[in-house]
mmCIF file of C-alpha atoms in Angstrom:
data_model
loop_
_atom_site.group_PDB
_atom_site.id
_atom_site.type_symbol
_atom_site.label_atom_id
_atom_site.label_comp_id
_atom_site.label_asym_id
_atom_site.label_seq_id
_atom_site.Cartn_x
_atom_site.Cartn_y
_atom_site.Cartn_z
ATOM 1 C CA MET A 1 -34.975 -17.173 45.619
ATOM 2 C CA GLU A 2 -32.553 -16.886 42.715
ATOM 3 C CA GLU A 3 -31.321 -20.239 41.477
ATOM 4 C CA ILE A 4 -27.721 -21.085 40.704
ATOM 5 C CA GLY A 5 -27.442 -21.759 36.980
ATOM 6 C CA ILE A 6 -26.306 -24.961 35.338
ATOM 7 C CA LYS A 7 -25.563 -25.899 31.733
ATOM 8 C CA SER A 8 -26.574 -29.539 32.070
ATOM 9 C CA LYS A 9 -27.157 -32.168 34.737
ATOM 10 C CA LEU A 10 -24.350 -34.244 33.215
ATOM 11 C CA ARG A 11 -21.834 -31.420 33.713
ATOM 12 C CA VAL A 12 -22.987 -31.004 37.298
ATOM 13 C CA GLN A 13 -22.591 -34.736 37.953
ATOM 14 C CA LYS A 14 -19.240 -35.029 36.172
ATOM 15 C CA HIS A 15 -17.560 -31.756 37.143
ATOM 16 C CA GLY A 16 -19.688 -30.271 39.911
ATOM 17 C CA GLU A 17 -20.251 -27.262 37.646
ATOM 18 C CA VAL A 18 -22.623 -24.543 38.848
ATOM 19 C CA PHE A 19 -22.735 -20.830 38.128
ATOM 20 C CA THR A 20 -23.146 -18.241 40.864
ATOM 21 C CA PRO A 21 -25.696 -15.492 40.069
ATOM 22 C CA LYS A 22 -24.336 -11.960 39.796
ATOM 23 C CA LYS A 23 -26.408 -10.819 42.784
ATOM 24 C CA ILE A 24 -24.740 -13.414 45.011
ATOM 25 C CA VAL A 25 -21.316 -12.600 43.551
ATOM 26 C CA ASN A 26 -21.695 -8.946 44.493
ATOM 27 C CA LYS A 27 -22.887 -9.801 48.001
ATOM 28 C CA MET A 28 -19.803 -11.946 48.520
ATOM 29 C CA LEU A 29 -17.509 -9.234 47.181
ATOM 30 C CA ASP A 30 -19.109 -6.714 49.557
ATOM 31 C CA ILE A 31 -17.872 -8.655 52.600
ATOM 32 C CA LYS A 32 -15.583 -6.531 54.767
ATOM 33 C CA GLY A 33 -11.973 -7.062 53.788
ATOM 34 C CA VAL A 34 -12.891 -8.490 50.396
ATOM 35 C CA LYS A 35 -14.520 -5.211 49.348
ATOM 36 C CA GLU A 36 -11.383 -3.233 50.200
ATOM 37 C CA ALA A 37 -9.194 -5.731 48.324
ATOM 38 C CA CYS A 38 -11.367 -5.337 45.222
ATOM 39 C CA GLU A 39 -10.693 -1.609 45.332
ATOM 40 C CA SER A 40 -6.904 -2.022 45.462
ATOM 41 C CA LEU A 41 -5.382 -2.083 41.984
ATOM 42 C CA GLN A 42 -2.451 -4.334 42.842
ATOM 43 C CA THR A 43 -4.102 -6.748 45.283
ATOM 44 C CA THR A 44 -4.096 -10.065 43.436
ATOM 45 C CA PHE A 45 -6.921 -12.573 43.133
ATOM 46 C CA LEU A 46 -6.693 -16.187 41.975
ATOM 47 C CA GLU A 47 -9.976 -17.949 41.171
ATOM 48 C CA PRO A 48 -9.220 -21.717 41.201
ATOM 49 C CA ALA A 49 -12.489 -22.621 39.478
ATOM 50 C CA ALA A 50 -13.081 -19.584 37.307
ATOM 51 C CA GLY A 51 -16.022 -20.894 35.289
ATOM 52 C CA GLU A 52 -17.101 -18.189 32.867
ATOM 53 C CA GLY A 53 -15.494 -15.498 35.006
ATOM 54 C CA ALA A 54 -18.390 -14.256 37.137
ATOM 55 C CA PHE A 55 -16.165 -13.337 40.090
ATOM 56 C CA LEU A 56 -13.175 -12.167 38.033
ATOM 57 C CA VAL A 57 -15.297 -9.917 35.826
ATOM 58 C CA ALA A 58 -17.051 -8.403 38.844
ATOM 59 C CA ILE A 59 -13.717 -7.730 40.565
ATOM 60 C CA LEU A 60 -12.291 -6.256 37.357
ATOM 61 C CA GLU A 61 -15.246 -3.905 37.056
ATOM 62 C CA ARG A 62 -14.712 -2.717 40.634
ATOM 63 C CA LYS A 63 -11.007 -2.160 40.072
ATOM 64 C CA LEU A 64 -11.647 -0.277 36.834
ATOM 65 C CA ASN A 65 -14.169 1.940 38.600
ATOM 66 C CA ILE A 66 -11.356 2.898 40.996
ATOM 67 C CA VAL A 67 -9.151 3.710 38.007
ATOM 68 C CA VAL A 68 -11.906 5.903 36.559
ATOM 69 C CA LYS A 69 -12.287 7.676 39.900
ATOM 70 C CA HIS A 70 -8.626 8.233 40.806
ATOM 71 C CA TYR A 71 -6.435 7.775 37.693
ATOM 72 C CA ASN A 72 -8.428 9.368 34.935
ATOM 73 C CA ASP A 73 -7.075 12.897 34.526
ATOM 74 C CA ASP A 74 -6.224 11.946 30.951
ATOM 75 C CA LEU A 75 -6.695 8.923 28.690
ATOM 76 C CA ALA A 76 -3.049 7.823 28.775
ATOM 77 C CA ARG A 77 -3.093 7.554 32.562
ATOM 78 C CA PHE A 78 -6.351 5.600 32.478
ATOM 79 C CA GLU A 79 -4.857 3.193 29.931
ATOM 80 C CA ASN A 80 -1.787 2.544 32.069
ATOM 81 C CA TYR A 81 -3.600 2.048 35.369
ATOM 82 C CA SER A 82 -6.448 0.031 33.877
ATOM 83 C CA LEU A 83 -3.918 -2.449 32.479
ATOM 84 C CA LEU A 84 -2.202 -2.515 35.880
ATOM 85 C CA ALA A 85 -5.533 -3.478 37.463
ATOM 86 C CA LEU A 86 -5.941 -6.230 34.873
ATOM 87 C CA THR A 87 -2.568 -7.769 35.755
ATOM 88 C CA SER A 88 -3.826 -8.565 39.274
ATOM 89 C CA LEU A 89 -6.525 -11.064 38.245
ATOM 90 C CA TYR A 90 -5.808 -14.768 37.707
ATOM 91 C CA GLY A 91 -7.983 -17.768 37.044
ATOM 92 C CA ILE A 92 -7.862 -21.518 36.428
ATOM 93 C CA GLU A 93 -10.669 -23.375 34.684
ATOM 94 C CA LEU A 94 -10.826 -27.067 33.813
ATOM 95 C CA LEU A 95 -13.375 -26.975 30.981
ATOM 96 C CA GLU A 96 -12.296 -25.516 27.643
ATOM 97 C CA ASP A 97 -15.555 -23.780 26.756
ATOM 98 C CA ASN A 98 -15.719 -22.092 30.150
ATOM 99 C CA ALA A 99 -12.081 -20.995 29.975
ATOM 100 C CA GLN A 100 -12.608 -19.438 26.549
ATOM 101 C CA THR A 101 -15.784 -17.706 27.688
ATOM 102 C CA CYS A 102 -14.015 -16.401 30.795
ATOM 103 C CA VAL A 103 -11.276 -14.836 28.662
ATOM 104 C CA LEU A 104 -13.836 -13.276 26.332
ATOM 105 C CA ASN A 105 -15.960 -11.965 29.207
ATOM 106 C CA MET A 106 -12.969 -10.331 30.880
ATOM 107 C CA PHE A 107 -11.841 -8.716 27.655
ATOM 108 C CA GLN A 108 -15.367 -7.465 26.933
ATOM 109 C CA ALA A 109 -15.613 -5.918 30.405
ATOM 110 C CA TYR A 110 -12.268 -4.184 29.896
ATOM 111 C CA TYR A 111 -13.189 -3.050 26.366
ATOM 112 C CA ASP A 112 -16.539 -1.579 27.416
ATOM 113 C CA ILE A 113 -15.073 0.587 30.180
ATOM 114 C CA TYR A 114 -12.082 1.586 28.035
ATOM 115 C CA GLN A 115 -14.436 2.640 25.235
ATOM 116 C CA GLU A 116 -16.456 4.739 27.679
ATOM 117 C CA GLN A 117 -13.313 6.593 28.762
ATOM 118 C CA VAL A 118 -12.168 7.074 25.170
ATOM 119 C CA GLN A 119 -15.466 8.819 24.478
ATOM 120 C CA TYR A 120 -15.212 10.815 27.720
ATOM 121 C CA HIS A 121 -11.742 12.099 26.775
ATOM 122 C CA ASN A 122 -12.662 12.532 23.101
ATOM 123 C CA GLY A 123 -9.809 10.188 22.209
ATOM 124 C CA LYS A 124 -9.289 7.035 20.162
ATOM 125 C CA LEU A 125 -9.118 3.352 21.019
ATOM 126 C CA LYS A 126 -5.500 2.224 20.786
ATOM 127 C CA LYS A 127 -4.876 -1.187 19.274
ATOM 128 C CA LYS A 128 -1.742 -1.734 21.334
ATOM 129 C CA VAL A 129 -3.672 -1.131 24.557
ATOM 130 C CA LEU A 130 -6.298 -3.685 23.549
ATOM 131 C CA ASP A 131 -3.598 -6.119 22.395
ATOM 132 C CA SER A 132 -1.808 -5.719 25.732
ATOM 133 C CA ALA A 133 -5.086 -6.369 27.557
ATOM 134 C CA LYS A 134 -5.494 -9.576 25.527
ATOM 135 C CA GLU A 135 -1.923 -10.653 26.324
ATOM 136 C CA ILE A 136 -2.424 -10.090 30.046
ATOM 137 C CA ILE A 137 -5.785 -11.869 30.153
ATOM 138 C CA SER A 138 -4.655 -14.857 28.078
ATOM 139 C CA SER A 139 -1.544 -15.217 30.259
ATOM 140 C CA ASN A 140 -3.476 -14.919 33.531
ATOM 141 C CA ILE A 141 -6.402 -17.208 32.696
ATOM 142 C CA ARG A 142 -5.253 -20.807 32.261
ATOM 143 C CA GLN A 143 -7.090 -23.967 31.353
ATOM 144 C CA GLY A 144 -6.088 -26.719 33.737
ATOM 145 C CA ASN A 145 -6.678 -28.491 37.038
ATOM 146 C CA PHE A 146 -6.065 -26.493 40.198
ATOM 147 C CA LEU A 147 -5.774 -29.648 42.314
ATOM 148 C CA THR A 148 -3.037 -31.250 40.197
ATOM 149 C CA LYS A 149 -1.504 -27.853 39.270
ATOM 150 C CA LYS A 150 -1.286 -29.117 35.692
ATOM 151 C CA ALA A 151 -2.408 -27.545 32.436
ATOM 152 C CA ILE A 152 -4.664 -29.482 30.102
ATOM 153 C CA ASP A 153 -1.611 -30.774 28.170
ATOM 154 C CA GLY A 154 -0.023 -32.185 31.322
ATOM 155 C CA ASN A 155 2.598 -29.460 31.704
ATOM 156 C CA PRO A 156 2.752 -27.381 34.912
ATOM 157 C CA LEU A 157 0.360 -24.445 35.043
ATOM 158 C CA VAL A 158 2.325 -21.286 34.271
ATOM 159 C CA PHE A 159 1.441 -17.749 35.341
ATOM 160 C CA SER A 160 3.104 -14.392 34.837
ATOM 161 C CA GLU A 161 3.891 -11.959 37.625
ATOM 162 C CA TRP A 162 3.664 -8.365 36.389
ATOM 163 C CA SER A 163 5.786 -6.134 38.630
ATOM 164 C CA SER A 164 5.822 -2.375 38.194
ATOM 165 C CA VAL A 165 9.367 -0.998 38.262
ATOM 166 C CA ASN A 166 8.786 2.740 38.370
ATOM 167 C CA MET A 167 5.696 3.323 40.509
ATOM 168 C CA LYS A 168 5.328 6.665 42.272
ATOM 169 C CA LYS A 169 2.294 8.758 43.124
ATOM 170 C CA THR A 170 2.945 10.897 40.061
ATOM 171 C CA THR A 171 3.672 8.023 37.664
ATOM 172 C CA LYS A 172 1.709 8.351 34.450
ATOM 173 C CA ARG A 173 3.352 5.748 32.205
ATOM 174 C CA ILE A 174 3.937 2.473 34.016
ATOM 175 C CA LYS A 175 6.874 0.210 33.186
ATOM 176 C CA ILE A 176 6.345 -3.467 33.898
ATOM 177 C CA GLN A 177 8.608 -6.483 34.434
ATOM 178 C CA ARG A 178 7.157 -9.865 33.582
ATOM 179 C CA THR A 179 8.380 -13.027 35.333
ATOM 180 C CA GLU A 180 6.955 -16.521 34.864
ATOM 181 C CA TYR A 181 6.232 -19.010 37.644
ATOM 182 C CA THR A 182 4.639 -22.428 37.788
ATOM 183 C CA LEU A 183 1.760 -22.742 40.228
ATOM 184 C CA ASP A 184 3.960 -25.003 42.361
ATOM 185 C CA GLU A 185 6.615 -22.272 42.528
ATOM 186 C CA ILE A 186 4.012 -19.739 43.590
ATOM 187 C CA TYR A 187 2.836 -21.975 46.442
ATOM 188 C CA GLU A 188 6.421 -22.611 47.501
ATOM 189 C CA SER A 189 7.205 -18.858 47.431
ATOM 190 C CA VAL A 190 10.148 -19.457 45.118
ATOM 191 C CA GLU A 191 12.246 -16.337 44.504
ATOM 192 C CA LYS A 192 13.405 -15.916 40.931
ATOM 193 C CA GLU A 193 15.468 -13.567 38.836
ATOM 194 C CA SER A 194 13.237 -10.847 37.420
ATOM 195 C CA GLY A 195 12.188 -11.542 33.860
ATOM 196 C CA LYS A 196 12.740 -15.305 34.076
ATOM 197 C CA ALA A 197 10.817 -17.140 31.362
ATOM 198 C CA ILE A 198 10.290 -20.782 32.252
ATOM 199 C CA ASN A 199 8.696 -21.795 28.975
ATOM 200 C CA LYS A 200 12.149 -22.565 27.594
ATOM 201 C CA VAL A 201 12.879 -24.740 30.600
ATOM 202 C CA LEU A 202 9.650 -26.713 30.505
ATOM 203 C CA ASN A 203 9.852 -27.273 26.763
ATOM 204 C CA LYS A 204 12.881 -26.336 24.725
ATOM 205 C CA ASN A 205 11.085 -25.123 21.639
ATOM 206 C CA ILE A 206 7.373 -24.670 22.219
ATOM 207 C CA GLU A 207 5.721 -22.651 24.940
ATOM 208 C CA PRO A 208 3.494 -25.094 26.860
ATOM 209 C CA TYR A 209 0.433 -22.857 26.790
ATOM 210 C CA LYS A 210 0.663 -21.586 23.210
ATOM 211 C CA GLN A 211 -0.031 -23.528 20.045
ATOM 212 C CA LEU A 212 2.781 -23.503 17.506
ATOM 213 C CA ASP A 213 1.705 -21.727 14.340
ATOM 214 C CA LEU A 214 2.332 -23.947 11.311
ATOM 215 C CA PHE A 215 3.695 -20.977 9.416
ATOM 216 C CA ASP A 216 6.464 -20.690 12.020
ATOM 217 C CA LEU A 217 7.881 -23.967 10.762
ATOM 218 C CA LEU A 218 8.524 -22.371 7.380
ATOM 219 C CA GLU A 219 10.432 -19.418 8.797
ATOM 220 C CA GLU A 220 14.160 -19.442 8.196
ATOM 221 C CA GLY A 221 16.042 -19.711 11.462
ATOM 222 C CA HIS A 222 13.303 -21.642 13.291
ATOM 223 C CA ILE A 223 14.859 -23.619 16.165
ATOM 224 C CA ASP A 224 15.268 -27.256 15.176
ATOM 225 C CA SER A 225 13.567 -29.707 17.505
ATOM 226 C CA GLU A 226 16.863 -31.583 17.921
ATOM 227 C CA ASP A 227 18.747 -28.572 19.303
ATOM 228 C CA GLU A 228 19.927 -29.698 22.724
ATOM 229 C CA ASN A 229 21.262 -26.280 23.751
ATOM 230 C CA PRO A 230 18.429 -23.769 23.336
ATOM 231 C CA LYS A 231 19.132 -20.229 24.502
ATOM 232 C CA GLU A 232 17.485 -19.302 27.773
ATOM 233 C CA MET A 233 15.462 -16.131 27.405
ATOM 234 C CA ARG A 234 14.140 -13.485 29.789
ATOM 235 C CA TYR A 235 11.467 -10.812 29.472
ATOM 236 C CA THR A 236 12.688 -7.250 29.255
ATOM 237 C CA PRO A 237 11.044 -4.391 31.206
ATOM 238 C CA VAL A 238 8.587 -2.560 28.938
ATOM 239 C CA ASN A 239 5.907 0.096 29.133
ATOM 240 C CA ILE A 240 2.718 -1.623 30.243
ATOM 241 C CA ILE A 241 0.899 -0.650 27.046
ATOM 242 C CA ASP A 242 3.575 -2.559 25.103
ATOM 243 C CA VAL A 243 3.415 -5.924 26.908
ATOM 244 C CA TYR A 244 1.667 -7.403 23.873
ATOM 245 C CA LYS A 245 5.061 -7.485 22.163
ATOM 246 C CA ALA A 246 6.343 -10.024 24.752
ATOM 247 C CA GLU A 247 9.862 -8.677 24.187
ATOM 248 C CA MET A 248 12.651 -10.973 25.329
ATOM 249 C CA GLU A 249 16.430 -11.090 25.388
ATOM 250 C CA GLU A 250 19.012 -13.774 25.982
ATOM 251 C CA ALA A 251 19.519 -14.367 29.693
ATOM 252 C CA ASP A 252 22.958 -13.773 31.203
ATOM 253 C CA GLY A 253 25.041 -16.822 31.979
#
């Protein structure tokens, strides 16, 4: 019988941390109903204790296999639909090393299949596609406590909803609208204006889940920490391969 892996007895005692073997993961994902959801590009999954991403990576691989099978007539279409599949996967992990490993594992899984399709189509890896994959993964995988709904810094956990705005059967280049929600807002089914960015509401000057680069402080025009009237911003709709730019505009009103 295959054992469930552990890193240390102390981590098991302190955090209840165990790792599910891949064989068991796949058996669970083959359950009727779950299997079909894994094969739907836009069906969302939230793993509240993501660990190193065993379930999320396995689901991503299944979704990407569907992209290869049905949306792979050319490389551009694969790129668009593979990123769409990536937007549907979310995770929360309490321990920093696990959260970092989860992000890396998801990116590696995406990179490997993307590289295979680049070779199949005799194309080239596009940096902006990989950068957009990183932006989606880093926004969807959060370090924090699912039970308290708080990030490691004490701020509310924040996730991005990625809504396609131009989807048809013949769509080749997907346009996406990003909207931010706290985990509490998601549970309360709060309806928001499309593109709403709550980072400016939670903290006037620093996004709660991104570290401020020290070089930013030297830039002319940097928002002073004493500014009591920061401009509220919203995300603009962009092509899905350009989400890495995180383009924003001043919100109306």
